[in-house]
């Protein structure tokens, strides 16, 4: 490797630099020329001027000889082209040409006469005028020169100055350029010398390094211009060195890795010859040394029935038909050294190195994991106690085909009692023995599975009559456990399996049926009623929605006015709770029972109390002539202080005048704690609230009981009225009650009055208030208020 | 590397070229003379346009001193001088050659005295004005020789030619060693010529000297200049009358004096000049006499072989 410096980039740079320098000098000199010319002109003019003063002096002192000598001397100087001293009478006193002296100027240069005349005529008073190369000087007041004035005319050859400047500049330029070129050459050659020396050193070191002297580095000189280059090269050499070292380490490491991984690893070339094998692979295939497998054909490890396919896929000529095999975890069998087979999982990857194809197989011995899997399966899919299938096991079995036949859920009665009374070992024993009994059924198209808590599942294709009779045969059988006799009993629910619902859902149906119905059934055997379960589910969902509706205040009132039986005026109204969910109107008959069967009723009561108080307050604030509003509360909760306190709290919160809120007690027949309820009702009454008994005549309570409660109003149910109009006996009872109420000063309200007959009848009985479709159906709030306003308007105008 | 050498050669050539070209143009002939009848033909030739085809500059100086100063100062490179001045210039390291003889003084240089002085010997203890030129001194030494006087017996006053007439008229000196036109002017006013150059034949010579490098670089123009001189010489010899007024333009003599003045001069032809130059021994002897007057000890500078260049004269005589 010979470094050729003309190829180095700085060569061109140096040449460019030299030319640039020369160019710069030329430009500089050219600009300098102008300056030089003007400077020289300046100094020459100054010189001329001083000479003119000298001449002026000689003229004034009448020193003609000296004047002429001076002119002669000056004429020899290059810049003076012509000098003329002219007296006022136009006689030439002195001239650069001797022959002109004492002549009349007209005979010398007539043009000058004309020029001087012209200048004088123009009032030439200044001492000099310069006109091109011509300088005319006037001696304004000659002291002693025949009292005449004189002119000095000097013609200068300015081209001499320019030539002179040019010459100076040219010489400058030459010297400068030569010096520049010379310096550049010297600099260039010396740089090359230094550069070559340093580069040769670097070159030698690099050659040394490439020949194997790995510790070879360039000596770094801090003063050297190459220190950065040397540093970089050294860094590069360090990196090369460390790369080399890490390659060796990597190889060692991969060997260690190869032999330390538990996976077996076998690499073959494209002919199927094993070229790499690790210890794990050797162990998996039952060999002792890697050498036993190295350079062997891989087919040695492949079972005979797969060999031809294997060869075809991997090693048939140049085309490797390996699609669908590479990079996939597969479970196959391999042949061990002793000829036995070993289950393995295998992943084959293909890679190409230096144009050659290699296959590497990662192999895992599955013998252990297969065993483990089997034991896991046992745990997962069978019942440890009875060794029957568990639910998952059954599910797995049934998942193979569409669901059909029957699924029966069986529960041992009294197992809980036995467990608690005798201990779990007794219970377990009982379960085990029953399981043994059940196993008798297995051969009759039945699959038996054990569930937790003494429950069993039977899947069968037999009709229910068959398997129920079989099950019945187990019942009431005495069985001995640890020599103690136990009478075995069971209950069962079963379902005809279909494919509309999942197995889990249908099993759940069985569980629900077993829990809710089987116990109620006389023989404790029940077939699942899917409709009933669906209804239950609907109610559960509805209950959930109702709970949300209460929280979100989606319940509202319709108001059914109560009219005076005499004036037919609205005197009060009953607030009836309504629920509209997503445009679906859900009647109270549907949701109130749900509320009552759950924990929601007290919440509805509170909601009703709060909403009624808020509405009354709202109307009052609007200036309405508000009539008493009745709300329905279940007597079931009236004995609770919390309910009463809540009423007081809301009445207080909304400042509701107590006479405007009436509480109608429903389900008075269900009053448990009569005294407490009565006490609470008394508290309400004491505070000014009105209390009424709703739906009187539907329950079984007698009037005495009811009348014992502190009430002001009794609402007689529609059915009662209808009955009274239908039979004399009923009429007598009703009229009796009416009389009693009158006697007790309890006001009466007829509910559900739909016909004029009913109205007339109740009115005849002096029933105070009439409520019903005849006079008004329950109204939406706006309609109700509208009606109230109309009535008030009539009153005020009437 | 070879490419590099080419580049530098080129650069050197380009940068040195102006210098080479600068030395090439011939140096302009800058000719200086004082006012002397022997030199006037130059101006007549100029006025007649004989030098129009060549590029010359004529500097009309007033005295020999001015000419020497201009020559040594470099303002002129060709000068019309007396032989002694030529020798002095040669001695002053001026690398020069004598190429032309204008004239031999045949009475044009003279000692003019007040009328009452009739003999040279009467000059003793008198004031004598003379130019501080070699010619003045040479003339003086020759006068002393003729008069048999010692130098110290005279009171020699240095004065420029321009002062000669005035000094004589004012009486500040008793005699002056002068030359035309002052000579003519003084003699007209009654002063007496006691000794003149006709007494020293071929000793008082006016020559044209030229700096050697001009001779080398501008031989062509110099030759043309000398051809012009020869041409006007012939013109004047052939018809003096028609040229008399021209010759007097600078001298400003009365017209009848012009002929007299020129009668005091011998204007040699080129052949005559070559004849003078060929008498090397005599010439060398003359040179050395001047040199002695000039106190020049190193006579090597005034060797004929070096000082006289007859090449142009030879060419002229051949044409």
PDB file of C-alpha atoms in Angstrom, chain A residues 425-560:
ATOM      1  CA  UNK A 425     -65.337 -39.505  57.748  1.00  0.00           C
ATOM      2  CA  UNK A 426     -68.802 -40.854  58.275  1.00  0.00           C
ATOM      3  CA  UNK A 427     -70.186 -38.541  55.663  1.00  0.00           C
ATOM      4  CA  UNK A 428     -67.441 -39.466  53.238  1.00  0.00           C
ATOM      5  CA  UNK A 429     -68.011 -43.110  53.846  1.00  0.00           C
ATOM      6  CA  UNK A 430     -71.702 -42.687  53.179  1.00  0.00           C
ATOM      7  CA  UNK A 431     -70.964 -40.847  49.987  1.00  0.00           C
ATOM      8  CA  UNK A 432     -68.504 -43.551  48.919  1.00  0.00           C
ATOM      9  CA  UNK A 433     -70.955 -46.335  49.600  1.00  0.00           C
ATOM     10  CA  UNK A 434     -73.699 -44.543  47.742  1.00  0.00           C
ATOM     11  CA  UNK A 435     -71.317 -43.997  44.892  1.00  0.00           C
ATOM     12  CA  UNK A 436     -70.659 -47.732  44.826  1.00  0.00           C
ATOM     13  CA  UNK A 437     -74.388 -48.312  44.591  1.00  0.00           C
ATOM     14  CA  UNK A 438     -74.683 -45.817  41.781  1.00  0.00           C
ATOM     15  CA  UNK A 439     -71.855 -47.483  39.884  1.00  0.00           C
ATOM     16  CA  UNK A 440     -74.237 -50.385  39.378  1.00  0.00           C
ATOM     17  CA  UNK A 441     -76.087 -48.147  36.957  1.00  0.00           C
ATOM     18  CA  UNK A 442     -73.045 -47.371  34.836  1.00  0.00           C
ATOM     19  CA  UNK A 443     -73.579 -50.168  32.455  1.00  0.00           C
ATOM     20  CA  UNK A 444     -77.124 -49.127  31.666  1.00  0.00           C
ATOM     21  CA  UNK A 445     -76.369 -46.256  29.308  1.00  0.00           C
ATOM     22  CA  UNK A 446     -75.621 -44.167  32.314  1.00  0.00           C
ATOM     23  CA  UNK A 447     -72.656 -42.016  33.190  1.00  0.00           C
ATOM     24  CA  UNK A 448     -72.280 -41.267  36.851  1.00  0.00           C
ATOM     25  CA  UNK A 449     -70.377 -38.304  38.183  1.00  0.00           C
ATOM     26  CA  UNK A 450     -69.804 -37.004  41.674  1.00  0.00           C
ATOM     27  CA  UNK A 451     -70.347 -33.375  42.637  1.00  0.00           C
ATOM     28  CA  UNK A 452     -69.504 -31.772  45.951  1.00  0.00           C
ATOM     29  CA  UNK A 453     -71.607 -31.927  49.095  1.00  0.00           C
ATOM     30  CA  UNK A 454     -73.005 -35.395  48.565  1.00  0.00           C
ATOM     31  CA  UNK A 455     -74.431 -34.647  45.188  1.00  0.00           C
ATOM     32  CA  UNK A 456     -74.209 -36.849  42.153  1.00  0.00           C
ATOM     33  CA  UNK A 457     -74.981 -36.414  38.523  1.00  0.00           C
ATOM     34  CA  UNK A 458     -76.338 -38.998  36.199  1.00  0.00           C
ATOM     35  CA  UNK A 459     -76.409 -38.627  32.519  1.00  0.00           C
ATOM     36  CA  UNK A 460     -78.531 -41.206  30.918  1.00  0.00           C
ATOM     37  CA  UNK A 461     -80.356 -42.058  27.747  1.00  0.00           C
ATOM     38  CA  UNK A 462     -82.942 -43.994  29.760  1.00  0.00           C
ATOM     39  CA  UNK A 463     -86.435 -42.575  30.152  1.00  0.00           C
ATOM     40  CA  UNK A 464     -87.106 -40.873  33.523  1.00  0.00           C
ATOM     41  CA  UNK A 465     -89.351 -43.675  34.696  1.00  0.00           C
ATOM     42  CA  UNK A 466     -86.458 -46.122  34.389  1.00  0.00           C
ATOM     43  CA  UNK A 467     -83.806 -44.179  36.218  1.00  0.00           C
ATOM     44  CA  UNK A 468     -86.157 -42.769  38.828  1.00  0.00           C
ATOM     45  CA  UNK A 469     -87.346 -46.260  39.710  1.00  0.00           C
ATOM     46  CA  UNK A 470     -83.760 -47.380  39.983  1.00  0.00           C
ATOM     47  CA  UNK A 471     -82.957 -44.458  42.210  1.00  0.00           C
ATOM     48  CA  UNK A 472     -86.023 -45.077  44.256  1.00  0.00           C
ATOM     49  CA  UNK A 473     -84.729 -48.543  44.921  1.00  0.00           C
ATOM     50  CA  UNK A 474     -81.790 -47.001  46.789  1.00  0.00           C
ATOM     51  CA  UNK A 475     -84.001 -45.027  49.073  1.00  0.00           C
ATOM     52  CA  UNK A 476     -84.662 -46.022  52.612  1.00  0.00           C
ATOM     53  CA  UNK A 477     -81.981 -48.668  52.371  1.00  0.00           C
ATOM     54  CA  UNK A 478     -80.176 -49.227  55.633  1.00  0.00           C
ATOM     55  CA  UNK A 479     -76.448 -49.111  55.273  1.00  0.00           C
ATOM     56  CA  UNK A 480     -73.782 -49.661  57.861  1.00  0.00           C
ATOM     57  CA  UNK A 481     -71.008 -47.273  58.353  1.00  0.00           C
ATOM     58  CA  UNK A 482     -68.423 -48.188  60.950  1.00  0.00           C
ATOM     59  CA  UNK A 483     -71.068 -50.612  62.153  1.00  0.00           C
ATOM     60  CA  UNK A 484     -73.600 -47.911  62.605  1.00  0.00           C
ATOM     61  CA  UNK A 485     -76.822 -48.236  60.626  1.00  0.00           C
ATOM     62  CA  UNK A 486     -77.854 -45.284  58.514  1.00  0.00           C
ATOM     63  CA  UNK A 487     -80.985 -44.919  56.477  1.00  0.00           C
ATOM     64  CA  UNK A 488     -80.169 -43.530  53.170  1.00  0.00           C
ATOM     65  CA  UNK A 489     -82.492 -41.057  51.472  1.00  0.00           C
ATOM     66  CA  UNK A 490     -82.162 -38.811  48.499  1.00  0.00           C
ATOM     67  CA  UNK A 491     -83.898 -36.244  46.391  1.00  0.00           C
ATOM     68  CA  UNK A 492     -83.539 -35.675  42.713  1.00  0.00           C
ATOM     69  CA  UNK A 493     -84.223 -33.218  39.981  1.00  0.00           C
ATOM     70  CA  UNK A 494     -83.787 -34.044  36.359  1.00  0.00           C
ATOM     71  CA  UNK A 495     -83.939 -32.293  33.015  1.00  0.00           C
ATOM     72  CA  UNK A 496     -84.223 -33.394  29.466  1.00  0.00           C
ATOM     73  CA  UNK A 497     -81.094 -32.041  27.929  1.00  0.00           C
ATOM     74  CA  UNK A 498     -81.365 -29.845  24.911  1.00  0.00           C
ATOM     75  CA  UNK A 499     -78.842 -27.909  22.856  1.00  0.00           C
ATOM     76  CA  UNK A 500     -80.456 -24.513  23.235  1.00  0.00           C
ATOM     77  CA  UNK A 501     -78.739 -23.892  26.520  1.00  0.00           C
ATOM     78  CA  UNK A 502     -75.332 -24.928  27.670  1.00  0.00           C
ATOM     79  CA  UNK A 503     -74.723 -27.842  29.969  1.00  0.00           C
ATOM     80  CA  UNK A 504     -73.880 -25.441  32.771  1.00  0.00           C
ATOM     81  CA  UNK A 505     -77.176 -23.571  32.431  1.00  0.00           C
ATOM     82  CA  UNK A 506     -79.151 -26.798  32.427  1.00  0.00           C
ATOM     83  CA  UNK A 507     -77.236 -28.035  35.443  1.00  0.00           C
ATOM     84  CA  UNK A 508     -78.043 -24.766  37.150  1.00  0.00           C
ATOM     85  CA  UNK A 509     -81.720 -25.304  36.387  1.00  0.00           C
ATOM     86  CA  UNK A 510     -81.411 -28.686  38.078  1.00  0.00           C
ATOM     87  CA  UNK A 511     -79.836 -27.134  41.111  1.00  0.00           C
ATOM     88  CA  UNK A 512     -82.557 -24.479  41.379  1.00  0.00           C
ATOM     89  CA  UNK A 513     -85.255 -27.083  40.967  1.00  0.00           C
ATOM     90  CA  UNK A 514     -83.615 -29.344  43.538  1.00  0.00           C
ATOM     91  CA  UNK A 515     -83.332 -26.533  46.054  1.00  0.00           C
ATOM     92  CA  UNK A 516     -86.750 -24.966  45.558  1.00  0.00           C
ATOM     93  CA  UNK A 517     -89.068 -27.715  44.396  1.00  0.00           C
ATOM     94  CA  UNK A 518     -87.735 -31.136  45.037  1.00  0.00           C
ATOM     95  CA  UNK A 519     -88.168 -30.741  48.766  1.00  0.00           C
ATOM     96  CA  UNK A 520     -91.736 -29.668  48.174  1.00  0.00           C
ATOM     97  CA  UNK A 521     -92.481 -32.625  45.941  1.00  0.00           C
ATOM     98  CA  UNK A 522     -94.077 -35.580  47.619  1.00  0.00           C
ATOM     99  CA  UNK A 523     -91.519 -38.118  46.400  1.00  0.00           C
ATOM    100  CA  UNK A 524     -88.747 -35.570  46.263  1.00  0.00           C
ATOM    101  CA  UNK A 525     -88.318 -36.264  42.567  1.00  0.00           C
ATOM    102  CA  UNK A 526     -88.994 -33.377  40.270  1.00  0.00           C
ATOM    103  CA  UNK A 527     -88.574 -32.686  36.615  1.00  0.00           C
ATOM    104  CA  UNK A 528     -87.230 -29.225  35.922  1.00  0.00           C
ATOM    105  CA  UNK A 529     -89.942 -26.746  34.885  1.00  0.00           C
ATOM    106  CA  UNK A 530     -88.006 -24.438  32.651  1.00  0.00           C
ATOM    107  CA  UNK A 531     -90.807 -21.864  32.415  1.00  0.00           C
ATOM    108  CA  UNK A 532     -90.973 -21.543  36.169  1.00  0.00           C
ATOM    109  CA  UNK A 533     -87.249 -21.032  36.304  1.00  0.00           C
ATOM    110  CA  UNK A 534     -87.420 -18.428  33.590  1.00  0.00           C
ATOM    111  CA  UNK A 535     -90.163 -16.602  35.478  1.00  0.00           C
ATOM    112  CA  UNK A 536     -88.020 -16.632  38.557  1.00  0.00           C
ATOM    113  CA  UNK A 537     -85.175 -15.272  36.563  1.00  0.00           C
ATOM    114  CA  UNK A 538     -87.382 -12.533  35.101  1.00  0.00           C
ATOM    115  CA  UNK A 539     -88.506 -11.550  38.566  1.00  0.00           C
ATOM    116  CA  UNK A 540     -84.963 -11.455  39.786  1.00  0.00           C
ATOM    117  CA  UNK A 541     -83.986  -9.172  36.934  1.00  0.00           C
ATOM    118  CA  UNK A 542     -87.049  -7.034  37.519  1.00  0.00           C
ATOM    119  CA  UNK A 543     -86.137  -6.751  41.173  1.00  0.00           C
ATOM    120  CA  UNK A 544     -82.717  -5.544  40.168  1.00  0.00           C
ATOM    121  CA  UNK A 545     -84.198  -2.988  37.798  1.00  0.00           C
ATOM    122  CA  UNK A 546     -86.641  -1.846  40.449  1.00  0.00           C
ATOM    123  CA  UNK A 547     -83.793  -1.303  42.856  1.00  0.00           C
ATOM    124  CA  UNK A 548     -82.082   0.846  40.236  1.00  0.00           C
ATOM    125  CA  UNK A 549     -85.335   2.667  39.480  1.00  0.00           C
ATOM    126  CA  UNK A 550     -85.716   3.594  43.173  1.00  0.00           C
ATOM    127  CA  UNK A 551     -82.131   4.821  43.321  1.00  0.00           C
ATOM    128  CA  UNK A 552     -82.587   6.782  40.112  1.00  0.00           C
ATOM    129  CA  UNK A 553     -86.018   8.109  41.172  1.00  0.00           C
ATOM    130  CA  UNK A 554     -87.720   6.664  38.153  1.00  0.00           C
ATOM    131  CA  UNK A 555     -90.911   5.891  40.113  1.00  0.00           C
ATOM    132  CA  UNK A 556     -93.636   8.474  40.024  1.00  0.00           C
ATOM    133  CA  UNK A 557     -97.236   9.089  41.081  1.00  0.00           C
ATOM    134  CA  UNK A 558    -100.547   9.003  39.400  1.00  0.00           C
ATOM    135  CA  UNK A 559    -103.205  10.732  41.420  1.00  0.00           C
ATOM    136  CA  UNK A 560    -106.762   9.422  41.772  1.00  0.00           C
TER     137      UNK A 560
END
